[in-house]
């Protein structure tokens, strides 16, 4: 998971889904980490975070990384 001292992702994405950190539904989730490995029922996956969790845990969305 990426950490950033100050994120600049305050715009609302309009993407509705479940936050992987607080486990609540939110209208502003962003993709934080994607797993692309192996095959089978436990392969792959993604972690999404809502705005409060991105700020609290200093998470940088995947799209905002260099």
PDB file of N, CA and C in Angstrom:
ATOM      1  N   UNK A   1       0.825  -1.172   0.000  1.00  0.00           N
ATOM      2  CA  UNK A   1       0.000   0.000   0.000  1.00  0.00           C
ATOM      3  C   UNK A   1       0.878   1.248   0.000  1.00  0.00           C
ATOM      4  N   UNK A   2       0.465   2.205  -0.772  1.00  0.00           N
ATOM      5  CA  UNK A   2       1.263   3.419  -0.894  1.00  0.00           C
ATOM      6  C   UNK A   2       0.881   4.422   0.182  1.00  0.00           C
ATOM      7  N   UNK A   3       1.868   5.184   0.601  1.00  0.00           N
ATOM      8  CA  UNK A   3       1.651   6.215   1.595  1.00  0.00           C
ATOM      9  C   UNK A   3       2.140   7.527   1.018  1.00  0.00           C
ATOM     10  N   UNK A   4       1.385   8.561   1.254  1.00  0.00           N
ATOM     11  CA  UNK A   4       1.741   9.876   0.750  1.00  0.00           C
ATOM     12  C   UNK A   4       1.555  10.895   1.866  1.00  0.00           C
ATOM     13  N   UNK A   5       2.482  11.816   1.993  1.00  0.00           N
ATOM     14  CA  UNK A   5       2.403  12.817   3.057  1.00  0.00           C
ATOM     15  C   UNK A   5       1.167  13.685   2.901  1.00  0.00           C
ATOM     16  N   UNK A   6       0.816  14.003   1.683  1.00  0.00           N
ATOM     17  CA  UNK A   6      -0.348  14.849   1.459  1.00  0.00           C
ATOM     18  C   UNK A   6      -0.972  14.473   0.134  1.00  0.00           C
ATOM     19  N   UNK A   7      -2.200  13.958   0.169  1.00  0.00           N
ATOM     20  CA  UNK A   7      -2.854  13.566  -1.070  1.00  0.00           C
ATOM     21  C   UNK A   7      -3.658  14.722  -1.619  1.00  0.00           C
ATOM     22  N   UNK A   8      -3.783  14.746  -2.928  1.00  0.00           N
ATOM     23  CA  UNK A   8      -4.567  15.777  -3.583  1.00  0.00           C
ATOM     24  C   UNK A   8      -5.655  15.120  -4.412  1.00  0.00           C
ATOM     25  N   UNK A   9      -6.446  14.256  -3.777  1.00  0.00           N
ATOM     26  CA  UNK A   9      -7.501  13.537  -4.477  1.00  0.00           C
ATOM     27  C   UNK A   9      -8.846  13.888  -3.874  1.00  0.00           C
ATOM     28  N   UNK A  10      -9.099  15.167  -3.650  1.00  0.00           N
ATOM     29  CA  UNK A  10     -10.331  15.600  -3.012  1.00  0.00           C
ATOM     30  C   UNK A  10     -11.529  15.613  -3.952  1.00  0.00           C
ATOM     31  N   UNK A  11     -11.314  15.484  -5.241  1.00  0.00           N
ATOM     32  CA  UNK A  11     -12.448  15.500  -6.139  1.00  0.00           C
ATOM     33  C   UNK A  11     -13.281  14.230  -5.939  1.00  0.00           C
ATOM     34  N   UNK A  12     -14.590  14.384  -6.090  1.00  0.00           N
ATOM     35  CA  UNK A  12     -15.507  13.262  -5.913  1.00  0.00           C
ATOM     36  C   UNK A  12     -15.498  12.427  -7.186  1.00  0.00           C
ATOM     37  N   UNK A  13     -15.212  11.144  -7.054  1.00  0.00           N
ATOM     38  CA  UNK A  13     -15.136  10.278  -8.228  1.00  0.00           C
ATOM     39  C   UNK A  13     -16.496   9.808  -8.677  1.00  0.00           C
ATOM     40  N   UNK A  14     -17.481   9.819  -7.760  1.00  0.00           N
ATOM     41  CA  UNK A  14     -18.793   9.314  -8.095  1.00  0.00           C
ATOM     42  C   UNK A  14     -18.838   7.805  -8.132  1.00  0.00           C
ATOM     43  N   UNK A  15     -17.746   7.158  -7.764  1.00  0.00           N
ATOM     44  CA  UNK A  15     -17.694   5.700  -7.765  1.00  0.00           C
ATOM     45  C   UNK A  15     -18.189   5.188  -6.422  1.00  0.00           C
ATOM     46  N   UNK A  16     -19.241   4.388  -6.448  1.00  0.00           N
ATOM     47  CA  UNK A  16     -19.862   3.863  -5.246  1.00  0.00           C
ATOM     48  C   UNK A  16     -19.343   2.452  -4.988  1.00  0.00           C
ATOM     49  N   UNK A  17     -18.979   2.167  -3.745  1.00  0.00           N
ATOM     50  CA  UNK A  17     -18.516   0.827  -3.428  1.00  0.00           C
ATOM     51  C   UNK A  17     -18.134   0.693  -1.970  1.00  0.00           C
ATOM     52  N   UNK A  18     -17.540  -0.431  -1.646  1.00  0.00           N
ATOM     53  CA  UNK A  18     -17.165  -0.763  -0.284  1.00  0.00           C
ATOM     54  C   UNK A  18     -15.713  -0.386  -0.016  1.00  0.00           C
ATOM     55  N   UNK A  19     -15.494   0.352   1.060  1.00  0.00           N
ATOM     56  CA  UNK A  19     -14.143   0.722   1.465  1.00  0.00           C
ATOM     57  C   UNK A  19     -13.491  -0.489   2.130  1.00  0.00           C
ATOM     58  N   UNK A  20     -12.291  -0.825   1.715  1.00  0.00           N
ATOM     59  CA  UNK A  20     -11.573  -1.982   2.261  1.00  0.00           C
ATOM     60  C   UNK A  20     -11.050  -1.724   3.667  1.00  0.00           C
ATOM     61  N   UNK A  21     -10.992  -0.472   4.096  1.00  0.00           N
ATOM     62  CA  UNK A  21     -10.462  -0.154   5.424  1.00  0.00           C
ATOM     63  C   UNK A  21     -11.575  -0.094   6.470  1.00  0.00           C
ATOM     64  N   UNK A  22     -12.623   0.722   6.238  1.00  0.00           N
ATOM     65  CA  UNK A  22     -13.684   0.871   7.241  1.00  0.00           C
ATOM     66  C   UNK A  22     -14.864  -0.062   6.990  1.00  0.00           C
ATOM     67  N   UNK A  23     -14.889  -0.722   5.826  1.00  0.00           N
ATOM     68  CA  UNK A  23     -15.943  -1.672   5.454  1.00  0.00           C
ATOM     69  C   UNK A  23     -17.316  -1.025   5.345  1.00  0.00           C
ATOM     70  N   UNK A  24     -17.348   0.255   4.958  1.00  0.00           N
ATOM     71  CA  UNK A  24     -18.612   0.961   4.760  1.00  0.00           C
ATOM     72  C   UNK A  24     -18.769   1.313   3.295  1.00  0.00           C
ATOM     73  N   UNK A  25     -20.028   1.452   2.857  1.00  0.00           N
ATOM     74  CA  UNK A  25     -20.292   1.895   1.500  1.00  0.00           C
ATOM     75  C   UNK A  25     -20.036   3.391   1.408  1.00  0.00           C
ATOM     76  N   UNK A  26     -19.444   3.802   0.298  1.00  0.00           N
ATOM     77  CA  UNK A  26     -19.122   5.217   0.099  1.00  0.00           C
ATOM     78  C   UNK A  26     -19.291   5.574  -1.369  1.00  0.00           C
ATOM     79  N   UNK A  27     -19.515   6.854  -1.636  1.00  0.00           N
ATOM     80  CA  UNK A  27     -19.679   7.346  -3.000  1.00  0.00           C
ATOM     81  C   UNK A  27     -18.393   7.900  -3.589  1.00  0.00           C
ATOM     82  N   UNK A  28     -17.301   7.798  -2.855  1.00  0.00           N
ATOM     83  CA  UNK A  28     -16.057   8.427  -3.300  1.00  0.00           C
ATOM     84  C   UNK A  28     -14.854   7.492  -3.162  1.00  0.00           C
ATOM     85  N   UNK A  29     -15.064   6.201  -3.413  1.00  0.00           N
ATOM     86  CA  UNK A  29     -13.943   5.274  -3.249  1.00  0.00           C
ATOM     87  C   UNK A  29     -12.953   5.421  -4.396  1.00  0.00           C
ATOM     88  N   UNK A  30     -11.706   5.149  -4.102  1.00  0.00           N
ATOM     89  CA  UNK A  30     -10.630   5.173  -5.094  1.00  0.00           C
ATOM     90  C   UNK A  30      -9.825   3.893  -4.965  1.00  0.00           C
ATOM     91  N   UNK A  31      -9.302   3.387  -6.065  1.00  0.00           N
ATOM     92  CA  UNK A  31      -8.470   2.193  -6.079  1.00  0.00           C
ATOM     93  C   UNK A  31      -7.119   2.509  -5.459  1.00  0.00           C
ATOM     94  N   UNK A  32      -6.730   1.724  -4.446  1.00  0.00           N
ATOM     95  CA  UNK A  32      -5.463   1.937  -3.757  1.00  0.00           C
ATOM     96  C   UNK A  32      -4.440   0.881  -4.150  1.00  0.00           C
ATOM     97  N   UNK A  33      -4.877  -0.359  -4.265  1.00  0.00           N
ATOM     98  CA  UNK A  33      -3.951  -1.458  -4.546  1.00  0.00           C
ATOM     99  C   UNK A  33      -4.665  -2.526  -5.364  1.00  0.00           C
ATOM    100  N   UNK A  34      -4.018  -3.022  -6.405  1.00  0.00           N
ATOM    101  CA  UNK A  34      -4.570  -4.087  -7.236  1.00  0.00           C
ATOM    102  C   UNK A  34      -3.624  -5.273  -7.212  1.00  0.00           C
ATOM    103  N   UNK A  35      -4.182  -6.467  -7.027  1.00  0.00           N
ATOM    104  CA  UNK A  35      -3.392  -7.697  -7.005  1.00  0.00           C
ATOM    105  C   UNK A  35      -3.697  -8.453  -8.290  1.00  0.00           C
ATOM    106  N   UNK A  36      -2.664  -8.744  -9.045  1.00  0.00           N
ATOM    107  CA  UNK A  36      -2.826  -9.463 -10.308  1.00  0.00           C
ATOM    108  C   UNK A  36      -1.887 -10.654 -10.324  1.00  0.00           C
ATOM    109  N   UNK A  37      -2.273 -11.719  -9.645  1.00  0.00           N
ATOM    110  CA  UNK A  37      -1.376 -12.878  -9.581  1.00  0.00           C
ATOM    111  C   UNK A  37      -2.168 -14.177  -9.515  1.00  0.00           C
ATOM    112  N   UNK A  38      -1.597 -15.221 -10.105  1.00  0.00           N
ATOM    113  CA  UNK A  38      -2.148 -16.563  -9.992  1.00  0.00           C
ATOM    114  C   UNK A  38      -3.488 -16.748 -10.667  1.00  0.00           C
ATOM    115  N   UNK A  39      -4.121 -17.870 -10.310  1.00  0.00           N
ATOM    116  CA  UNK A  39      -5.441 -18.187 -10.831  1.00  0.00           C
ATOM    117  C   UNK A  39      -6.213 -18.932  -9.757  1.00  0.00           C
ATOM    118  N   UNK A  40      -7.488 -19.101  -9.987  1.00  0.00           N
ATOM    119  CA  UNK A  40      -8.311 -19.795  -9.000  1.00  0.00           C
ATOM    120  C   UNK A  40      -9.191 -18.841  -8.227  1.00  0.00           C
ATOM    121  N   UNK A  41      -9.934 -19.364  -7.267  1.00  0.00           N
ATOM    122  CA  UNK A  41     -10.931 -18.559  -6.562  1.00  0.00           C
ATOM    123  C   UNK A  41     -10.346 -17.443  -5.687  1.00  0.00           C
ATOM    124  N   UNK A  42      -9.115 -17.550  -5.260  1.00  0.00           N
ATOM    125  CA  UNK A  42      -8.519 -16.537  -4.383  1.00  0.00           C
ATOM    126  C   UNK A  42      -7.545 -15.631  -5.120  1.00  0.00           C
ATOM    127  N   UNK A  43      -7.518 -15.708  -6.433  1.00  0.00           N
ATOM    128  CA  UNK A  43      -6.557 -14.928  -7.207  1.00  0.00           C
ATOM    129  C   UNK A  43      -7.055 -13.518  -7.445  1.00  0.00           C
ATOM    130  N   UNK A  44      -6.123 -12.612  -7.537  1.00  0.00           N
ATOM    131  CA  UNK A  44      -6.443 -11.233  -7.857  1.00  0.00           C
ATOM    132  C   UNK A  44      -7.193 -10.531  -6.747  1.00  0.00           C
ATOM    133  N   UNK A  45      -7.655  -9.349  -7.055  1.00  0.00           N
ATOM    134  CA  UNK A  45      -8.408  -8.569  -6.085  1.00  0.00           C
ATOM    135  C   UNK A  45      -7.974  -7.123  -6.119  1.00  0.00           C
ATOM    136  N   UNK A  46      -8.688  -6.313  -5.370  1.00  0.00           N
ATOM    137  CA  UNK A  46      -8.388  -4.890  -5.322  1.00  0.00           C
ATOM    138  C   UNK A  46      -8.784  -4.330  -3.967  1.00  0.00           C
ATOM    139  N   UNK A  47      -8.075  -3.297  -3.550  1.00  0.00           N
ATOM    140  CA  UNK A  47      -8.394  -2.599  -2.309  1.00  0.00           C
ATOM    141  C   UNK A  47      -8.812  -1.180  -2.664  1.00  0.00           C
ATOM    142  N   UNK A  48      -9.974  -0.770  -2.174  1.00  0.00           N
ATOM    143  CA  UNK A  48     -10.503   0.561  -2.400  1.00  0.00           C
ATOM    144  C   UNK A  48     -10.607   1.285  -1.068  1.00  0.00           C
ATOM    145  N   UNK A  49     -10.475   2.612  -1.079  1.00  0.00           N
ATOM    146  CA  UNK A  49     -10.587   3.397   0.147  1.00  0.00           C
ATOM    147  C   UNK A  49     -11.465   4.621  -0.082  1.00  0.00           C
ATOM    148  N   UNK A  50     -12.275   4.949   0.942  1.00  0.00           N
ATOM    149  CA  UNK A  50     -13.103   6.152   0.900  1.00  0.00           C
ATOM    150  C   UNK A  50     -12.241   7.357   1.279  1.00  0.00           C
ATOM    151  N   UNK A  51     -12.782   8.555   1.093  1.00  0.00           N
ATOM    152  CA  UNK A  51     -12.027   9.777   1.371  1.00  0.00           C
ATOM    153  C   UNK A  51     -11.544   9.862   2.822  1.00  0.00           C
ATOM    154  N   UNK A  52     -12.399   9.591   3.839  1.00  0.00           N
ATOM    155  CA  UNK A  52     -11.908   9.667   5.224  1.00  0.00           C
ATOM    156  C   UNK A  52     -10.786   8.668   5.513  1.00  0.00           C
ATOM    157  N   UNK A  53     -10.872   7.470   4.965  1.00  0.00           N
ATOM    158  CA  UNK A  53      -9.816   6.476   5.195  1.00  0.00           C
ATOM    159  C   UNK A  53      -8.540   6.843   4.453  1.00  0.00           C
ATOM    160  N   UNK A  54      -8.657   7.436   3.249  1.00  0.00           N
ATOM    161  CA  UNK A  54      -7.461   7.877   2.526  1.00  0.00           C
ATOM    162  C   UNK A  54      -6.723   8.931   3.334  1.00  0.00           C
ATOM    163  N   UNK A  55      -7.473   9.824   3.960  1.00  0.00           N
ATOM    164  CA  UNK A  55      -6.846  10.873   4.763  1.00  0.00           C
ATOM    165  C   UNK A  55      -6.276  10.302   6.062  1.00  0.00           C
ATOM    166  N   UNK A  56      -7.046   9.476   6.751  1.00  0.00           N
ATOM    167  CA  UNK A  56      -6.617   8.934   8.044  1.00  0.00           C
ATOM    168  C   UNK A  56      -5.402   8.028   7.925  1.00  0.00           C
ATOM    169  N   UNK A  57      -5.344   7.258   6.840  1.00  0.00           N
ATOM    170  CA  UNK A  57      -4.252   6.293   6.669  1.00  0.00           C
ATOM    171  C   UNK A  57      -3.199   6.777   5.669  1.00  0.00           C
ATOM    172  N   UNK A  58      -3.379   8.002   5.181  1.00  0.00           N
ATOM    173  CA  UNK A  58      -2.442   8.615   4.237  1.00  0.00           C
ATOM    174  C   UNK A  58      -2.212   7.722   3.017  1.00  0.00           C
ATOM    175  N   UNK A  59      -3.309   7.304   2.403  1.00  0.00           N
ATOM    176  CA  UNK A  59      -3.258   6.413   1.247  1.00  0.00           C
ATOM    177  C   UNK A  59      -3.290   7.217  -0.045  1.00  0.00           C
ATOM    178  N   UNK A  60      -2.478   6.815  -0.979  1.00  0.00           N
ATOM    179  CA  UNK A  60      -2.423   7.461  -2.286  1.00  0.00           C
ATOM    180  C   UNK A  60      -3.108   6.561  -3.315  1.00  0.00           C
ATOM    181  N   UNK A  61      -4.128   7.062  -4.009  1.00  0.00           N
ATOM    182  CA  UNK A  61      -4.793   6.246  -5.025  1.00  0.00           C
ATOM    183  C   UNK A  61      -3.823   5.812  -6.120  1.00  0.00           C
ATOM    184  N   UNK A  62      -4.068   4.657  -6.676  1.00  0.00           N
ATOM    185  CA  UNK A  62      -3.221   4.097  -7.712  1.00  0.00           C
ATOM    186  C   UNK A  62      -3.075   5.050  -8.898  1.00  0.00           C
ATOM    187  N   UNK A  63      -4.147   5.727  -9.268  1.00  0.00           N
ATOM    188  CA  UNK A  63      -4.112   6.640 -10.411  1.00  0.00           C
ATOM    189  C   UNK A  63      -3.275   7.879 -10.137  1.00  0.00           C
ATOM    190  N   UNK A  64      -3.019   8.224  -8.895  1.00  0.00           N
ATOM    191  CA  UNK A  64      -2.256   9.421  -8.569  1.00  0.00           C
ATOM    192  C   UNK A  64      -0.788   9.186  -8.328  1.00  0.00           C
ATOM    193  N   UNK A  65      -0.325   7.963  -8.542  1.00  0.00           N
ATOM    194  CA  UNK A  65       1.085   7.649  -8.292  1.00  0.00           C
ATOM    195  C   UNK A  65       1.941   7.965  -9.501  1.00  0.00           C
ATOM    196  N   UNK A  66       3.184   8.348  -9.253  1.00  0.00           N
ATOM    197  CA  UNK A  66       4.097   8.651 -10.363  1.00  0.00           C
ATOM    198  C   UNK A  66       4.492   7.421 -11.154  1.00  0.00           C
TER     199      UNK A  66
END
